[in-house]
Amino acid sequence: MRIHAIQTGRVRIKEAQIEGRGHGTWRQLQPIISQEWADWSPTYAWAIEHPEGVIVVDTGAAVHLKSLPRWHPYFQLGVRFDIEPEQEAGPQLRSRGIGARDVKTVILTHVHIDHDGGLAHFPHSRILVSGDELARTAGVAGAILGYLPNRWPKWFDPTPLEWQAARCGPFAQSAPLTKAGDVVAVPTPGHTPSHLSVIVRDGDAQIMLAGDASYLESTMLRGAVDGVSPDDADAASTLAAIRELCAQHATVYLPTHDPKSAKRLEERRATVAPAQNAAA
Ligand SMILES: [Zn+2]
């Protein structure tokens, strides 16, 4: 199975967003008030060339993110985007020979603006999103959380993902995305309460398209919660579950913004997770 890393431009955020400082509300304020910018990071979307049709995981950033609502303190003080039109997901897939009609399924790990930004390129696809994640975008509360549902394409009418009681490694629930069962979504709550990740099994290889479950492989391995997650404990337990997954089976771990994700995919380099105590 061929998996493409599609880099949709770059994003710049604070170090305190990548790795949270402190706890609770204080931790969640740091991505805005900290002065310490991280280096530019990539924003990856992923395309899986599967015999049942292409599956796109996240649609990446888009040019419209260079202009954000000025009233929002995070958009004003916490994030910068750098992307040109030809770097959006649609044109990049076309240059790899994948047209919009080849993409059977699009699944969003969550609907933060740099993950749903390229939706307009996928008008012919089934689009799967967690129903609870969608509900979180509504109204003033959604706007304060930084969602921009007013920028979704008019036709956007996603299918809410239904979890099944089908265990996948350390994850008690999952949702198959293919009839073959070799591409599955798993719940990875933390960064957002209904965040999900996608696990691809390709022969002996296992690849996790992790969205923003963590920004980096290293922060996942250290169990360092990011500056965004609303609940420290939920985020930490998801990071522990991912380490458990990596310990059970060699897994290539690919966060959206990890500068090393594309290389790790190219080399199919598995994450080495420290052995953990057996689950109680
Ligand atoms: Zn996010």
mmCIF file of N, CA and C in Angstrom, residues 6-9 45-47 54-65 83-95 98-108 113-127 151-156:
data_model
loop_
_atom_site.group_PDB
_atom_site.id
_atom_site.type_symbol
_atom_site.label_atom_id
_atom_site.label_comp_id
_atom_site.label_asym_id
_atom_site.label_seq_id
_atom_site.Cartn_x
_atom_site.Cartn_y
_atom_site.Cartn_z
ATOM 1 N N ILE A 6 1.626 14.444 2.231
ATOM 2 C CA ILE A 6 1.361 15.657 1.451
ATOM 3 C C ILE A 6 1.586 16.852 2.388
ATOM 4 N N GLN A 7 2.680 17.558 2.192
ATOM 5 C CA GLN A 7 2.923 18.709 3.075
ATOM 6 C C GLN A 7 2.190 19.942 2.560
ATOM 7 N N THR A 8 1.179 20.353 3.320
ATOM 8 C CA THR A 8 0.380 21.521 2.934
ATOM 9 C C THR A 8 0.924 22.751 3.670
ATOM 10 N N GLY A 9 2.085 23.206 3.211
ATOM 11 C CA GLY A 9 2.682 24.415 3.779
ATOM 12 C C GLY A 9 3.247 24.203 5.169
ATOM 13 N N ALA A 45 -1.047 16.259 5.259
ATOM 14 C CA ALA A 45 -2.236 15.452 4.998
ATOM 15 C C ALA A 45 -1.699 14.131 4.459
ATOM 16 N N TRP A 46 -2.483 13.082 4.535
ATOM 17 C CA TRP A 46 -2.009 11.764 4.121
ATOM 18 C C TRP A 46 -2.962 11.164 3.099
ATOM 19 N N ALA A 47 -2.416 10.484 2.087
ATOM 20 C CA ALA A 47 -3.260 9.786 1.116
ATOM 21 C C ALA A 47 -2.815 8.334 1.047
ATOM 22 N N VAL A 54 -8.760 5.463 -2.863
ATOM 23 C CA VAL A 54 -7.843 6.294 -2.071
ATOM 24 C C VAL A 54 -8.560 6.801 -0.818
ATOM 25 N N ILE A 55 -7.851 6.720 0.300
ATOM 26 C CA ILE A 55 -8.348 7.281 1.562
ATOM 27 C C ILE A 55 -7.440 8.445 1.933
ATOM 28 N N VAL A 56 -8.028 9.614 2.139
ATOM 29 C CA VAL A 56 -7.261 10.780 2.571
ATOM 30 C C VAL A 56 -7.512 10.997 4.057
ATOM 31 N N VAL A 57 -6.440 11.129 4.822
ATOM 32 C CA VAL A 57 -6.551 11.387 6.256
ATOM 33 C C VAL A 57 -6.121 12.837 6.506
ATOM 34 N N ASP A 58 -7.073 13.656 6.872
ATOM 35 C CA ASP A 58 -6.929 15.104 7.040
ATOM 36 C C ASP A 58 -6.694 15.786 5.686
ATOM 37 N N THR A 59 -7.190 17.012 5.580
ATOM 38 C CA THR A 59 -7.097 17.713 4.291
ATOM 39 C C THR A 59 -6.085 18.860 4.348
ATOM 40 N N GLY A 60 -5.457 19.043 5.514
ATOM 41 C CA GLY A 60 -4.348 19.985 5.609
ATOM 42 C C GLY A 60 -4.779 21.441 5.681
ATOM 43 N N ALA A 61 -3.785 22.279 5.520
ATOM 44 C CA ALA A 61 -4.000 23.725 5.560
ATOM 45 C C ALA A 61 -4.389 24.215 4.164
ATOM 46 N N ALA A 62 -4.765 25.483 4.096
ATOM 47 C CA ALA A 62 -5.127 26.090 2.816
ATOM 48 C C ALA A 62 -4.793 27.580 2.890
ATOM 49 N N VAL A 63 -4.770 28.196 1.714
ATOM 50 C CA VAL A 63 -4.338 29.596 1.611
ATOM 51 C C VAL A 63 -5.209 30.523 2.455
ATOM 52 N N HIS A 64 -6.484 30.170 2.621
ATOM 53 C CA HIS A 64 -7.382 31.065 3.379
ATOM 54 C C HIS A 64 -6.942 31.231 4.839
ATOM 55 N N LEU A 65 -6.068 30.332 5.340
ATOM 56 C CA LEU A 65 -5.615 30.443 6.736
ATOM 57 C C LEU A 65 -4.613 31.582 6.934
ATOM 58 N N ILE A 83 1.583 29.157 3.269
ATOM 59 C CA ILE A 83 1.156 28.170 2.267
ATOM 60 C C ILE A 83 0.769 28.887 0.984
ATOM 61 N N GLU A 84 1.107 28.270 -0.135
ATOM 62 C CA GLU A 84 0.752 28.794 -1.449
ATOM 63 C C GLU A 84 -0.308 27.881 -2.074
ATOM 64 N N PRO A 85 -1.064 28.388 -3.054
ATOM 65 C CA PRO A 85 -2.181 27.600 -3.617
ATOM 66 C C PRO A 85 -1.766 26.201 -4.090
ATOM 67 N N GLU A 86 -0.591 26.108 -4.745
ATOM 68 C CA GLU A 86 -0.192 24.806 -5.293
ATOM 69 C C GLU A 86 0.244 23.826 -4.205
ATOM 70 N N GLN A 87 0.360 24.328 -2.951
ATOM 71 C CA GLN A 87 0.719 23.430 -1.837
ATOM 72 C C GLN A 87 -0.503 22.827 -1.155
ATOM 73 N N GLU A 88 -1.695 23.241 -1.574
ATOM 74 C CA GLU A 88 -2.891 22.650 -0.968
ATOM 75 C C GLU A 88 -3.021 21.190 -1.412
ATOM 76 N N ALA A 89 -3.845 20.426 -0.680
ATOM 77 C CA ALA A 89 -3.912 18.973 -0.887
ATOM 78 C C ALA A 89 -4.365 18.599 -2.303
ATOM 79 N N GLY A 90 -5.351 19.296 -2.849
ATOM 80 C CA GLY A 90 -5.889 18.938 -4.167
ATOM 81 C C GLY A 90 -4.837 18.963 -5.263
ATOM 82 N N PRO A 91 -4.180 20.118 -5.471
ATOM 83 C CA PRO A 91 -3.151 20.180 -6.515
ATOM 84 C C PRO A 91 -2.012 19.181 -6.298
ATOM 85 N N GLN A 92 -1.621 18.971 -5.046
ATOM 86 C CA GLN A 92 -0.516 18.031 -4.792
ATOM 87 C C GLN A 92 -0.925 16.594 -5.125
ATOM 88 N N LEU A 93 -2.166 16.226 -4.821
ATOM 89 C CA LEU A 93 -2.617 14.871 -5.172
ATOM 90 C C LEU A 93 -2.683 14.722 -6.690
ATOM 91 N N ARG A 94 -3.198 15.761 -7.374
ATOM 92 C CA ARG A 94 -3.271 15.695 -8.841
ATOM 93 C C ARG A 94 -1.890 15.493 -9.436
ATOM 94 N N SER A 95 -0.878 16.160 -8.877
ATOM 95 C CA SER A 95 0.470 16.017 -9.422
ATOM 96 C C SER A 95 1.027 14.614 -9.176
ATOM 97 N N ILE A 98 -3.491 11.472 -8.626
ATOM 98 C CA ILE A 98 -4.704 11.142 -7.877
ATOM 99 C C ILE A 98 -5.705 12.287 -8.044
ATOM 100 N N GLY A 99 -6.795 12.016 -8.746
ATOM 101 C CA GLY A 99 -7.820 13.035 -8.971
ATOM 102 C C GLY A 99 -8.861 13.001 -7.862
ATOM 103 N N ALA A 100 -9.674 14.052 -7.800
ATOM 104 C CA ALA A 100 -10.687 14.163 -6.738
ATOM 105 C C ALA A 100 -11.618 12.944 -6.730
ATOM 106 N N ARG A 101 -11.957 12.425 -7.918
ATOM 107 C CA ARG A 101 -12.887 11.289 -7.971
ATOM 108 C C ARG A 101 -12.241 9.972 -7.555
ATOM 109 N N ASP A 102 -10.913 9.943 -7.489
ATOM 110 C CA ASP A 102 -10.229 8.723 -7.013
ATOM 111 C C ASP A 102 -10.312 8.595 -5.497
ATOM 112 N N VAL A 103 -10.577 9.712 -4.820
ATOM 113 C CA VAL A 103 -10.583 9.710 -3.354
ATOM 114 C C VAL A 103 -11.955 9.267 -2.873
ATOM 115 N N LYS A 104 -12.014 8.028 -2.404
ATOM 116 C CA LYS A 104 -13.307 7.469 -2.005
ATOM 117 C C LYS A 104 -13.714 7.999 -0.632
ATOM 118 N N THR A 105 -12.731 8.084 0.269
ATOM 119 C CA THR A 105 -13.031 8.459 1.651
ATOM 120 C C THR A 105 -12.056 9.516 2.128
ATOM 121 N N VAL A 106 -12.585 10.498 2.824
ATOM 122 C CA VAL A 106 -11.758 11.451 3.572
ATOM 123 C C VAL A 106 -12.143 11.294 5.033
ATOM 124 N N ILE A 107 -11.159 11.154 5.901
ATOM 125 C CA ILE A 107 -11.462 11.116 7.333
ATOM 126 C C ILE A 107 -10.639 12.198 8.022
ATOM 127 N N LEU A 108 -11.284 12.932 8.916
ATOM 128 C CA LEU A 108 -10.615 14.021 9.630
ATOM 129 C C LEU A 108 -10.329 13.568 11.058
ATOM 130 N N ILE A 113 -8.460 24.045 12.165
ATOM 131 C CA ILE A 113 -8.452 24.710 10.857
ATOM 132 C C ILE A 113 -7.381 24.206 9.895
ATOM 133 N N ASP A 114 -6.309 23.626 10.416
ATOM 134 C CA ASP A 114 -5.256 23.138 9.530
ATOM 135 C C ASP A 114 -5.443 21.645 9.220
ATOM 136 N N HIS A 115 -6.595 21.101 9.580
ATOM 137 C CA HIS A 115 -6.918 19.708 9.242
ATOM 138 C C HIS A 115 -8.134 19.647 8.317
ATOM 139 N N ASP A 116 -9.040 20.620 8.464
ATOM 140 C CA ASP A 116 -10.199 20.681 7.556
ATOM 141 C C ASP A 116 -10.017 21.748 6.478
ATOM 142 N N GLY A 117 -8.841 22.387 6.442
ATOM 143 C CA GLY A 117 -8.626 23.533 5.552
ATOM 144 C C GLY A 117 -8.791 23.214 4.079
ATOM 145 N N GLY A 118 -8.448 21.983 3.681
ATOM 146 C CA GLY A 118 -8.485 21.622 2.266
ATOM 147 C C GLY A 118 -9.732 20.864 1.841
ATOM 148 N N LEU A 119 -10.784 20.908 2.639
ATOM 149 C CA LEU A 119 -12.007 20.154 2.320
ATOM 150 C C LEU A 119 -12.547 20.450 0.920
ATOM 151 N N ALA A 120 -12.405 21.694 0.474
ATOM 152 C CA ALA A 120 -12.985 22.096 -0.820
ATOM 153 C C ALA A 120 -12.471 21.243 -1.974
ATOM 154 N N HIS A 121 -11.337 20.563 -1.789
ATOM 155 C CA HIS A 121 -10.770 19.746 -2.863
ATOM 156 C C HIS A 121 -11.433 18.373 -2.970
ATOM 157 N N PHE A 122 -12.371 18.057 -2.060
ATOM 158 C CA PHE A 122 -12.897 16.688 -2.021
ATOM 159 C C PHE A 122 -14.429 16.629 -2.080
ATOM 160 N N PRO A 123 -15.002 17.227 -3.137
ATOM 161 C CA PRO A 123 -16.471 17.282 -3.213
ATOM 162 C C PRO A 123 -17.107 15.929 -3.550
ATOM 163 N N HIS A 124 -16.322 14.959 -4.014
ATOM 164 C CA HIS A 124 -16.909 13.684 -4.453
ATOM 165 C C HIS A 124 -16.700 12.563 -3.443
ATOM 166 N N SER A 125 -16.132 12.855 -2.288
ATOM 167 C CA SER A 125 -15.724 11.802 -1.355
ATOM 168 C C SER A 125 -16.732 11.649 -0.215
ATOM 169 N N ARG A 126 -16.773 10.429 0.336
ATOM 170 C CA ARG A 126 -17.445 10.236 1.623
ATOM 171 C C ARG A 126 -16.530 10.852 2.679
ATOM 172 N N ILE A 127 -17.082 11.713 3.521
ATOM 173 C CA ILE A 127 -16.243 12.387 4.515
ATOM 174 C C ILE A 127 -16.683 11.967 5.911
ATOM 175 N N ARG A 151 -16.090 28.448 7.130
ATOM 176 C CA ARG A 151 -15.213 28.293 5.960
ATOM 177 C C ARG A 151 -15.346 26.916 5.307
ATOM 178 N N TRP A 152 -16.212 26.039 5.854
ATOM 179 C CA TRP A 152 -16.424 24.746 5.201
ATOM 180 C C TRP A 152 -17.139 24.969 3.867
ATOM 181 N N PRO A 153 -16.897 24.088 2.889
ATOM 182 C CA PRO A 153 -17.642 24.217 1.633
ATOM 183 C C PRO A 153 -19.153 24.070 1.897
ATOM 184 N N LYS A 154 -19.951 24.742 1.076
ATOM 185 C CA LYS A 154 -21.419 24.701 1.246
ATOM 186 C C LYS A 154 -21.949 23.271 1.228
ATOM 187 N N TRP A 155 -21.331 22.414 0.418
ATOM 188 C CA TRP A 155 -21.823 21.044 0.262
ATOM 189 C C TRP A 155 -21.409 20.133 1.413
ATOM 190 N N PHE A 156 -20.592 20.612 2.330
ATOM 191 C CA PHE A 156 -20.012 19.751 3.376
ATOM 192 C C PHE A 156 -21.114 19.155 4.251
#
